[in-house]
Amino acid sequence: MSKSSVTPARTKRVGAQLTPEAIIEASLRIAARGSADAFTVRRLGEELGADPTAIYRHFRDKDELLLSVADRTLGEVLDSIPDGLDWKDRLRALAAGSLAVALKYPAVSSIMASRTTRRTNEFRVVELILGAVTEAGLDGAEAAVHYRMVGDSLLAHVGQRAAYLLLDPESRAGDESSWNREYRLVDAHGFPNITRLAQQLAEVTDDQIFHARVEALITAIEQRAAAVREA
Amino acid sequence: MSKSSVTPARTKRVGAQLTPEAIIEASLRIAARGSADAFTVRRLGEELGADPTAIYRHFRDKDELLLSVADRTLGEVLDSIPDGLDWKDRLRALAAGSLAVALKYPAVSSIMASRTTRRTNEFRVVELILGAVTEAGLDGAEAAVHYRMVGDSLLAHVGQRAAYLLLDPESRAGDESSWNREYRLVDAHGFPNITRLAQQLAEVTDDQIFHARVEALITAIEQRAAAVREA
DNA sequence: CGCCGTTGTCAACGGTGTTGCGCGAAGTCG
DNA sequence: CGACTTCGCGCAACACCGTTGACAACGGCG
């Protein structure tokens, strides 16, 4: 105890087959395969060529591993954002990057939709959004609330899309075709708007929705900043 | 086949202990208890005083039951919306009602955040939102996209809040305290905005965020309608 | 009455995350 | 250099999950 607590960092065995890094990378490889139930401890062991339970020597439980993996994907998002953009385009780039990464690792981001990693890359994302709303002209409590609005909305939308990707094929088929089936058959008297817009509802694309949601966030910040400036 | 298809409704046994109704109500009772893993087939059997697998005589699988239960909760939402509101207040009432129901049955709405029930009450909600955006002045593809924006955003936010409620206590404690712990300790040079706004970030309430998100949706519809009117 | 479909029970299957035990090798120290 | 400790790993097992198939009891109907 006396000596080991003096040099705790050196305790690492050189010949350790598994490292947190290797486990995280294997997790990403599995998550990228996309199939719904892909990311299990046993499959992770398979991918690593090791016993599944060996993972527990490096992460307390699957949740802690997941947080680490998720933070790694946040790093990918940040790397995709170019410098020199104004606040609006920075938020747009963040949104687009988040979506791309979420669709790349759906198993991860669907679970993380309502979590925080509390790790370094998350701090960088928070800083980025706060910088954007600050540049837009908000500060103090206003900035804090609008950061949370942007962060939570982005996370939620991206998690939604990822979760949808993970649905078993039959459930997804049911959801997908509903606009062309169930919604076409509703009673025209009771549901005039659905009846009138059935065709357009079936034609809406995910990208249109995503665009509308992102622009709504930007507009909201803009409006609030304008109101503050006036006061 | 010939006779049973003539009177399919009468096939019901009079003495049937279990009915779809009873199962849905038991599910709601369990979901309302709130604990994370509460809603399992075995616990449902316990609540019903029957064998867990008896449920499969009335629902194809747990997913189908879940869709039915979710649609029932949508009914509760609709019942909470008063008549005679203009489109903005109708959307606000829908949002508030959805949140209230989601927090009442977190186990249900957290799973349903990226699903559609394709059942009657969902049609009514869709009709309601479409009516609102129509009243706001949108039509055709514009109305369809903005309906999806509102519907998906609402579902996502509400599912997020519900999922958070279901987190095991230690994870939730970690997430909750992070604004007062990890975020207070970041490097002031690398993260000036976080450092400056740490106090305000810790003080943001869920209701403030919810309000901001709902108003952002309304503002976006308003702006789009104004732009369309001008053209 | 006797058939038959419906409904509940029971045991079991394959899957999940997780833990306790033992082994063997790497690092430390007399 | 040998003994001792430490620790990463494999193995077997546990509790729980959703789901299935066989079987028994029961009611309605010919």
PDB file of C-alpha atoms in Angstrom, chain A residues 5-225:
ATOM      1  CA  SER A   5       0.213   4.518  -3.600  1.00  0.00           C
ATOM      2  CA  VAL A   6       3.412   6.466  -4.236  1.00  0.00           C
ATOM      3  CA  THR A   7       3.682   5.321  -7.843  1.00  0.00           C
ATOM      4  CA  PRO A   8       0.155   4.450  -8.878  1.00  0.00           C
ATOM      5  CA  ALA A   9       0.617   5.427 -12.504  1.00  0.00           C
ATOM      6  CA  ARG A  10       3.378   2.918 -13.044  1.00  0.00           C
ATOM      7  CA  THR A  11       1.214   0.058 -11.905  1.00  0.00           C
ATOM      8  CA  LYS A  12       0.307  -0.519 -15.547  1.00  0.00           C
ATOM      9  CA  ARG A  13       1.460  -3.837 -16.793  1.00  0.00           C
ATOM     10  CA  VAL A  14       3.428  -3.545 -20.030  1.00  0.00           C
ATOM     11  CA  GLY A  15       2.173  -6.790 -21.431  1.00  0.00           C
ATOM     12  CA  ALA A  16      -1.496  -6.078 -20.877  1.00  0.00           C
ATOM     13  CA  GLN A  17      -3.383  -7.364 -23.903  1.00  0.00           C
ATOM     14  CA  LEU A  18      -6.387  -5.171 -23.341  1.00  0.00           C
ATOM     15  CA  THR A  19      -6.349  -1.443 -22.815  1.00  0.00           C
ATOM     16  CA  PRO A  20      -9.227   1.016 -22.428  1.00  0.00           C
ATOM     17  CA  GLU A  21      -8.238   2.434 -25.802  1.00  0.00           C
ATOM     18  CA  ALA A  22      -8.438  -0.914 -27.549  1.00  0.00           C
ATOM     19  CA  ILE A  23     -11.803  -1.646 -25.953  1.00  0.00           C
ATOM     20  CA  ILE A  24     -13.221   1.708 -26.995  1.00  0.00           C
ATOM     21  CA  GLU A  25     -12.039   1.213 -30.542  1.00  0.00           C
ATOM     22  CA  ALA A  26     -13.524  -2.257 -30.716  1.00  0.00           C
ATOM     23  CA  SER A  27     -16.774  -0.814 -29.393  1.00  0.00           C
ATOM     24  CA  LEU A  28     -16.803   1.768 -32.150  1.00  0.00           C
ATOM     25  CA  ARG A  29     -16.165  -0.896 -34.757  1.00  0.00           C
ATOM     26  CA  ILE A  30     -19.124  -2.890 -33.475  1.00  0.00           C
ATOM     27  CA  ALA A  31     -21.391   0.125 -33.133  1.00  0.00           C
ATOM     28  CA  ALA A  32     -20.556   1.096 -36.695  1.00  0.00           C
ATOM     29  CA  ARG A  33     -21.899  -2.220 -37.926  1.00  0.00           C
ATOM     30  CA  GLY A  34     -25.263  -0.807 -37.077  1.00  0.00           C
ATOM     31  CA  SER A  35     -27.423  -3.810 -36.471  1.00  0.00           C
ATOM     32  CA  ALA A  36     -29.701  -3.248 -33.527  1.00  0.00           C
ATOM     33  CA  ASP A  37     -28.410  -5.678 -30.941  1.00  0.00           C
ATOM     34  CA  ALA A  38     -24.823  -5.457 -32.085  1.00  0.00           C
ATOM     35  CA  PHE A  39     -23.307  -3.795 -29.058  1.00  0.00           C
ATOM     36  CA  THR A  40     -23.271  -6.457 -26.374  1.00  0.00           C
ATOM     37  CA  VAL A  41     -20.538  -7.400 -23.960  1.00  0.00           C
ATOM     38  CA  ARG A  42     -20.204 -10.832 -25.467  1.00  0.00           C
ATOM     39  CA  ARG A  43     -19.828  -9.512 -28.984  1.00  0.00           C
ATOM     40  CA  LEU A  44     -17.288  -7.038 -27.728  1.00  0.00           C
ATOM     41  CA  GLY A  45     -15.263  -9.894 -26.295  1.00  0.00           C
ATOM     42  CA  GLU A  46     -15.478 -11.649 -29.627  1.00  0.00           C
ATOM     43  CA  GLU A  47     -14.276  -8.552 -31.464  1.00  0.00           C
ATOM     44  CA  LEU A  48     -11.348  -8.287 -29.068  1.00  0.00           C
ATOM     45  CA  GLY A  49     -10.513 -11.963 -29.235  1.00  0.00           C
ATOM     46  CA  ALA A  50     -10.779 -12.081 -25.470  1.00  0.00           C
ATOM     47  CA  ASP A  51     -13.162 -13.266 -22.830  1.00  0.00           C
ATOM     48  CA  PRO A  52     -16.177 -10.945 -22.611  1.00  0.00           C
ATOM     49  CA  THR A  53     -15.789 -10.387 -18.902  1.00  0.00           C
ATOM     50  CA  ALA A  54     -12.224  -9.143 -19.266  1.00  0.00           C
ATOM     51  CA  ILE A  55     -13.753  -5.763 -20.043  1.00  0.00           C
ATOM     52  CA  TYR A  56     -14.742  -5.373 -16.425  1.00  0.00           C
ATOM     53  CA  ARG A  57     -11.073  -5.070 -15.488  1.00  0.00           C
ATOM     54  CA  HIS A  58     -10.964  -1.753 -17.351  1.00  0.00           C
ATOM     55  CA  PHE A  59     -14.463  -0.314 -16.957  1.00  0.00           C
ATOM     56  CA  ARG A  60     -16.672  -0.510 -13.913  1.00  0.00           C
ATOM     57  CA  ASP A  61     -19.688  -1.500 -16.005  1.00  0.00           C
ATOM     58  CA  LYS A  62     -21.080  -1.188 -19.493  1.00  0.00           C
ATOM     59  CA  ASP A  63     -22.439   2.263 -18.770  1.00  0.00           C
ATOM     60  CA  GLU A  64     -19.017   3.671 -17.997  1.00  0.00           C
ATOM     61  CA  LEU A  65     -17.670   2.158 -21.198  1.00  0.00           C
ATOM     62  CA  LEU A  66     -20.569   3.663 -23.099  1.00  0.00           C
ATOM     63  CA  LEU A  67     -19.851   7.126 -21.739  1.00  0.00           C
ATOM     64  CA  SER A  68     -16.230   6.827 -22.828  1.00  0.00           C
ATOM     65  CA  VAL A  69     -17.193   5.588 -26.264  1.00  0.00           C
ATOM     66  CA  ALA A  70     -19.732   8.372 -26.634  1.00  0.00           C
ATOM     67  CA  ASP A  71     -17.177  10.989 -25.720  1.00  0.00           C
ATOM     68  CA  ARG A  72     -14.926   9.585 -28.378  1.00  0.00           C
ATOM     69  CA  THR A  73     -17.642  10.044 -30.984  1.00  0.00           C
ATOM     70  CA  LEU A  74     -18.063  13.619 -29.793  1.00  0.00           C
ATOM     71  CA  GLY A  75     -14.426  14.059 -30.687  1.00  0.00           C
ATOM     72  CA  GLU A  76     -15.211  12.963 -34.215  1.00  0.00           C
ATOM     73  CA  VAL A  77     -17.966  15.543 -34.387  1.00  0.00           C
ATOM     74  CA  LEU A  78     -15.677  18.322 -33.221  1.00  0.00           C
ATOM     75  CA  ASP A  79     -12.992  17.383 -35.715  1.00  0.00           C
ATOM     76  CA  SER A  80     -15.499  17.782 -38.525  1.00  0.00           C
ATOM     77  CA  ILE A  81     -16.210  21.423 -37.712  1.00  0.00           C
ATOM     78  CA  PRO A  82     -14.035  23.848 -39.674  1.00  0.00           C
ATOM     79  CA  ASP A  83     -12.661  27.031 -38.155  1.00  0.00           C
ATOM     80  CA  GLY A  84     -13.602  30.544 -39.091  1.00  0.00           C
ATOM     81  CA  LEU A  85     -17.374  30.171 -39.246  1.00  0.00           C
ATOM     82  CA  ASP A  86     -19.788  32.653 -37.770  1.00  0.00           C
ATOM     83  CA  TRP A  87     -22.039  31.469 -34.973  1.00  0.00           C
ATOM     84  CA  LYS A  88     -24.894  30.359 -37.203  1.00  0.00           C
ATOM     85  CA  ASP A  89     -22.744  28.298 -39.504  1.00  0.00           C
ATOM     86  CA  ARG A  90     -20.883  26.874 -36.543  1.00  0.00           C
ATOM     87  CA  LEU A  91     -24.132  25.598 -35.093  1.00  0.00           C
ATOM     88  CA  ARG A  92     -25.155  24.268 -38.492  1.00  0.00           C
ATOM     89  CA  ALA A  93     -21.842  22.461 -38.794  1.00  0.00           C
ATOM     90  CA  LEU A  94     -22.232  21.055 -35.304  1.00  0.00           C
ATOM     91  CA  ALA A  95     -25.700  19.813 -36.160  1.00  0.00           C
ATOM     92  CA  ALA A  96     -24.623  18.233 -39.424  1.00  0.00           C
ATOM     93  CA  GLY A  97     -21.587  16.639 -37.827  1.00  0.00           C
ATOM     94  CA  SER A  98     -23.597  15.296 -34.913  1.00  0.00           C
ATOM     95  CA  LEU A  99     -26.096  13.746 -37.277  1.00  0.00           C
ATOM     96  CA  ALA A 100     -23.403  12.167 -39.413  1.00  0.00           C
ATOM     97  CA  VAL A 101     -21.673  10.617 -36.434  1.00  0.00           C
ATOM     98  CA  ALA A 102     -24.956   9.475 -34.920  1.00  0.00           C
ATOM     99  CA  LEU A 103     -25.899   7.676 -38.096  1.00  0.00           C
ATOM    100  CA  LYS A 104     -22.435   6.142 -38.183  1.00  0.00           C
ATOM    101  CA  TYR A 105     -22.664   4.761 -34.630  1.00  0.00           C
ATOM    102  CA  PRO A 106     -26.408   4.465 -34.042  1.00  0.00           C
ATOM    103  CA  ALA A 107     -26.095   2.010 -31.173  1.00  0.00           C
ATOM    104  CA  VAL A 108     -24.133   4.567 -29.176  1.00  0.00           C
ATOM    105  CA  SER A 109     -25.987   7.785 -29.814  1.00  0.00           C
ATOM    106  CA  SER A 110     -29.420   6.279 -29.395  1.00  0.00           C
ATOM    107  CA  ILE A 111     -28.539   5.390 -25.826  1.00  0.00           C
ATOM    108  CA  MET A 112     -26.797   8.666 -25.150  1.00  0.00           C
ATOM    109  CA  ALA A 113     -29.721  10.862 -26.211  1.00  0.00           C
ATOM    110  CA  SER A 114     -30.514  11.687 -22.601  1.00  0.00           C
ATOM    111  CA  ARG A 115     -27.134  11.378 -20.966  1.00  0.00           C
ATOM    112  CA  THR A 116     -24.090  13.531 -20.411  1.00  0.00           C
ATOM    113  CA  THR A 117     -20.600  12.085 -20.693  1.00  0.00           C
ATOM    114  CA  ARG A 118     -18.930  14.590 -18.372  1.00  0.00           C
ATOM    115  CA  ARG A 119     -15.733  13.991 -20.249  1.00  0.00           C
ATOM    116  CA  THR A 120     -13.364  16.257 -22.136  1.00  0.00           C
ATOM    117  CA  ASN A 121     -14.983  16.320 -25.545  1.00  0.00           C
ATOM    118  CA  GLU A 122     -18.353  17.154 -24.071  1.00  0.00           C
ATOM    119  CA  PHE A 123     -16.784  20.181 -22.444  1.00  0.00           C
ATOM    120  CA  ARG A 124     -15.528  21.260 -25.844  1.00  0.00           C
ATOM    121  CA  VAL A 125     -18.992  20.937 -27.370  1.00  0.00           C
ATOM    122  CA  VAL A 126     -20.530  22.931 -24.546  1.00  0.00           C
ATOM    123  CA  GLU A 127     -17.893  25.587 -24.977  1.00  0.00           C
ATOM    124  CA  LEU A 128     -18.616  25.722 -28.686  1.00  0.00           C
ATOM    125  CA  ILE A 129     -22.361  26.212 -28.237  1.00  0.00           C
ATOM    126  CA  LEU A 130     -21.880  28.734 -25.462  1.00  0.00           C
ATOM    127  CA  GLY A 131     -19.487  30.629 -27.706  1.00  0.00           C
ATOM    128  CA  ALA A 132     -22.082  30.663 -30.458  1.00  0.00           C
ATOM    129  CA  VAL A 133     -24.925  31.982 -28.335  1.00  0.00           C
ATOM    130  CA  THR A 134     -22.560  34.517 -26.806  1.00  0.00           C
ATOM    131  CA  GLU A 135     -21.519  35.690 -30.250  1.00  0.00           C
ATOM    132  CA  ALA A 136     -25.196  35.918 -31.123  1.00  0.00           C
ATOM    133  CA  GLY A 137     -25.586  38.424 -28.338  1.00  0.00           C
ATOM    134  CA  LEU A 138     -26.852  36.449 -25.362  1.00  0.00           C
ATOM    135  CA  ASP A 139     -25.277  36.282 -21.949  1.00  0.00           C
ATOM    136  CA  GLY A 140     -25.891  35.129 -18.386  1.00  0.00           C
ATOM    137  CA  ALA A 141     -29.015  33.109 -17.745  1.00  0.00           C
ATOM    138  CA  GLU A 142     -30.236  33.736 -21.300  1.00  0.00           C
ATOM    139  CA  ALA A 143     -27.113  32.168 -22.727  1.00  0.00           C
ATOM    140  CA  ALA A 144     -27.320  29.218 -20.343  1.00  0.00           C
ATOM    141  CA  VAL A 145     -30.937  28.431 -21.179  1.00  0.00           C
ATOM    142  CA  HIS A 146     -30.389  28.729 -24.898  1.00  0.00           C
ATOM    143  CA  TYR A 147     -27.313  26.547 -24.738  1.00  0.00           C
ATOM    144  CA  ARG A 148     -29.372  23.840 -23.074  1.00  0.00           C
ATOM    145  CA  MET A 149     -32.105  24.291 -25.668  1.00  0.00           C
ATOM    146  CA  VAL A 150     -29.630  23.772 -28.495  1.00  0.00           C
ATOM    147  CA  GLY A 151     -27.695  20.971 -26.833  1.00  0.00           C
ATOM    148  CA  ASP A 152     -30.705  18.977 -25.720  1.00  0.00           C
ATOM    149  CA  SER A 153     -32.556  19.449 -29.009  1.00  0.00           C
ATOM    150  CA  LEU A 154     -29.592  18.338 -31.050  1.00  0.00           C
ATOM    151  CA  LEU A 155     -28.955  15.323 -28.856  1.00  0.00           C
ATOM    152  CA  ALA A 156     -32.604  14.374 -28.943  1.00  0.00           C
ATOM    153  CA  HIS A 157     -33.058  14.645 -32.669  1.00  0.00           C
ATOM    154  CA  VAL A 158     -29.878  12.794 -33.414  1.00  0.00           C
ATOM    155  CA  GLY A 159     -30.758  10.086 -30.899  1.00  0.00           C
ATOM    156  CA  GLN A 160     -34.203   9.780 -32.432  1.00  0.00           C
ATOM    157  CA  ARG A 161     -32.780   9.210 -35.881  1.00  0.00           C
ATOM    158  CA  ALA A 162     -30.281   6.684 -34.538  1.00  0.00           C
ATOM    159  CA  ALA A 163     -32.926   4.776 -32.604  1.00  0.00           C
ATOM    160  CA  TYR A 164     -35.062   4.604 -35.692  1.00  0.00           C
ATOM    161  CA  LEU A 165     -32.148   3.105 -37.592  1.00  0.00           C
ATOM    162  CA  LEU A 166     -31.886   0.395 -34.955  1.00  0.00           C
ATOM    163  CA  LEU A 167     -35.519  -0.684 -35.073  1.00  0.00           C
ATOM    164  CA  ASP A 168     -36.023  -4.242 -36.163  1.00  0.00           C
ATOM    165  CA  PRO A 169     -36.936  -4.326 -39.854  1.00  0.00           C
ATOM    166  CA  GLU A 170     -40.595  -5.152 -39.381  1.00  0.00           C
ATOM    167  CA  SER A 171     -41.231  -2.354 -36.908  1.00  0.00           C
ATOM    168  CA  ARG A 172     -39.441   0.067 -39.171  1.00  0.00           C
ATOM    169  CA  ALA A 173     -41.408  -1.097 -42.177  1.00  0.00           C
ATOM    170  CA  GLY A 174     -44.604  -0.533 -40.228  1.00  0.00           C
ATOM    171  CA  ASP A 175     -43.572   2.946 -39.190  1.00  0.00           C
ATOM    172  CA  GLU A 176     -42.342   3.856 -42.631  1.00  0.00           C
ATOM    173  CA  SER A 177     -45.343   2.723 -44.571  1.00  0.00           C
ATOM    174  CA  SER A 178     -47.860   4.186 -42.145  1.00  0.00           C
ATOM    175  CA  TRP A 179     -47.988   7.472 -44.026  1.00  0.00           C
ATOM    176  CA  ASN A 180     -48.965   5.585 -47.129  1.00  0.00           C
ATOM    177  CA  ARG A 181     -51.322   3.158 -45.421  1.00  0.00           C
ATOM    178  CA  GLU A 182     -53.040   3.953 -42.161  1.00  0.00           C
ATOM    179  CA  TYR A 183     -52.959   7.683 -42.702  1.00  0.00           C
ATOM    180  CA  ARG A 184     -54.550   7.345 -46.123  1.00  0.00           C
ATOM    181  CA  LEU A 185     -57.517   5.510 -44.687  1.00  0.00           C
ATOM    182  CA  VAL A 186     -58.647   7.835 -41.947  1.00  0.00           C
ATOM    183  CA  ASP A 187     -62.143   9.219 -41.904  1.00  0.00           C
ATOM    184  CA  ALA A 188     -62.230  12.342 -44.043  1.00  0.00           C
ATOM    185  CA  HIS A 189     -64.825  14.055 -41.857  1.00  0.00           C
ATOM    186  CA  GLY A 190     -63.093  13.505 -38.566  1.00  0.00           C
ATOM    187  CA  PHE A 191     -59.622  14.164 -39.918  1.00  0.00           C
ATOM    188  CA  PRO A 192     -59.837  16.754 -42.690  1.00  0.00           C
ATOM    189  CA  ASN A 193     -56.266  17.984 -42.336  1.00  0.00           C
ATOM    190  CA  ILE A 194     -54.758  14.515 -42.461  1.00  0.00           C
ATOM    191  CA  THR A 195     -56.898  13.706 -45.473  1.00  0.00           C
ATOM    192  CA  ARG A 196     -55.943  16.877 -47.281  1.00  0.00           C
ATOM    193  CA  LEU A 197     -52.220  16.569 -46.541  1.00  0.00           C
ATOM    194  CA  ALA A 198     -51.756  12.806 -46.710  1.00  0.00           C
ATOM    195  CA  GLN A 199     -49.716  12.988 -49.878  1.00  0.00           C
ATOM    196  CA  GLN A 200     -47.383  15.705 -48.597  1.00  0.00           C
ATOM    197  CA  LEU A 201     -46.969  13.939 -45.248  1.00  0.00           C
ATOM    198  CA  ALA A 202     -45.736  10.829 -47.015  1.00  0.00           C
ATOM    199  CA  GLU A 203     -43.223  12.845 -48.990  1.00  0.00           C
ATOM    200  CA  VAL A 204     -41.519  14.660 -46.134  1.00  0.00           C
ATOM    201  CA  THR A 205     -37.879  13.644 -45.839  1.00  0.00           C
ATOM    202  CA  ASP A 206     -35.788  13.335 -42.697  1.00  0.00           C
ATOM    203  CA  ASP A 207     -33.420  15.955 -43.994  1.00  0.00           C
ATOM    204  CA  GLN A 208     -36.219  18.470 -44.398  1.00  0.00           C
ATOM    205  CA  ILE A 209     -37.268  17.895 -40.805  1.00  0.00           C
ATOM    206  CA  PHE A 210     -33.703  18.155 -39.558  1.00  0.00           C
ATOM    207  CA  HIS A 211     -33.174  21.384 -41.455  1.00  0.00           C
ATOM    208  CA  ALA A 212     -36.381  22.849 -40.085  1.00  0.00           C
ATOM    209  CA  ARG A 213     -35.445  21.954 -36.520  1.00  0.00           C
ATOM    210  CA  VAL A 214     -31.939  23.393 -36.742  1.00  0.00           C
ATOM    211  CA  GLU A 215     -33.136  26.606 -38.341  1.00  0.00           C
ATOM    212  CA  ALA A 216     -35.826  26.921 -35.699  1.00  0.00           C
ATOM    213  CA  LEU A 217     -33.130  26.864 -33.020  1.00  0.00           C
ATOM    214  CA  ILE A 218     -31.074  29.508 -34.799  1.00  0.00           C
ATOM    215  CA  THR A 219     -34.113  31.693 -35.342  1.00  0.00           C
ATOM    216  CA  ALA A 220     -35.047  31.426 -31.700  1.00  0.00           C
ATOM    217  CA  ILE A 221     -31.600  32.551 -30.591  1.00  0.00           C
ATOM    218  CA  GLU A 222     -31.631  35.380 -33.092  1.00  0.00           C
ATOM    219  CA  GLN A 223     -35.008  36.610 -31.965  1.00  0.00           C
ATOM    220  CA  ARG A 224     -34.100  36.459 -28.320  1.00  0.00           C
ATOM    221  CA  ALA A 225     -30.855  38.301 -28.943  1.00  0.00           C
TER     222      ALA A 225
END
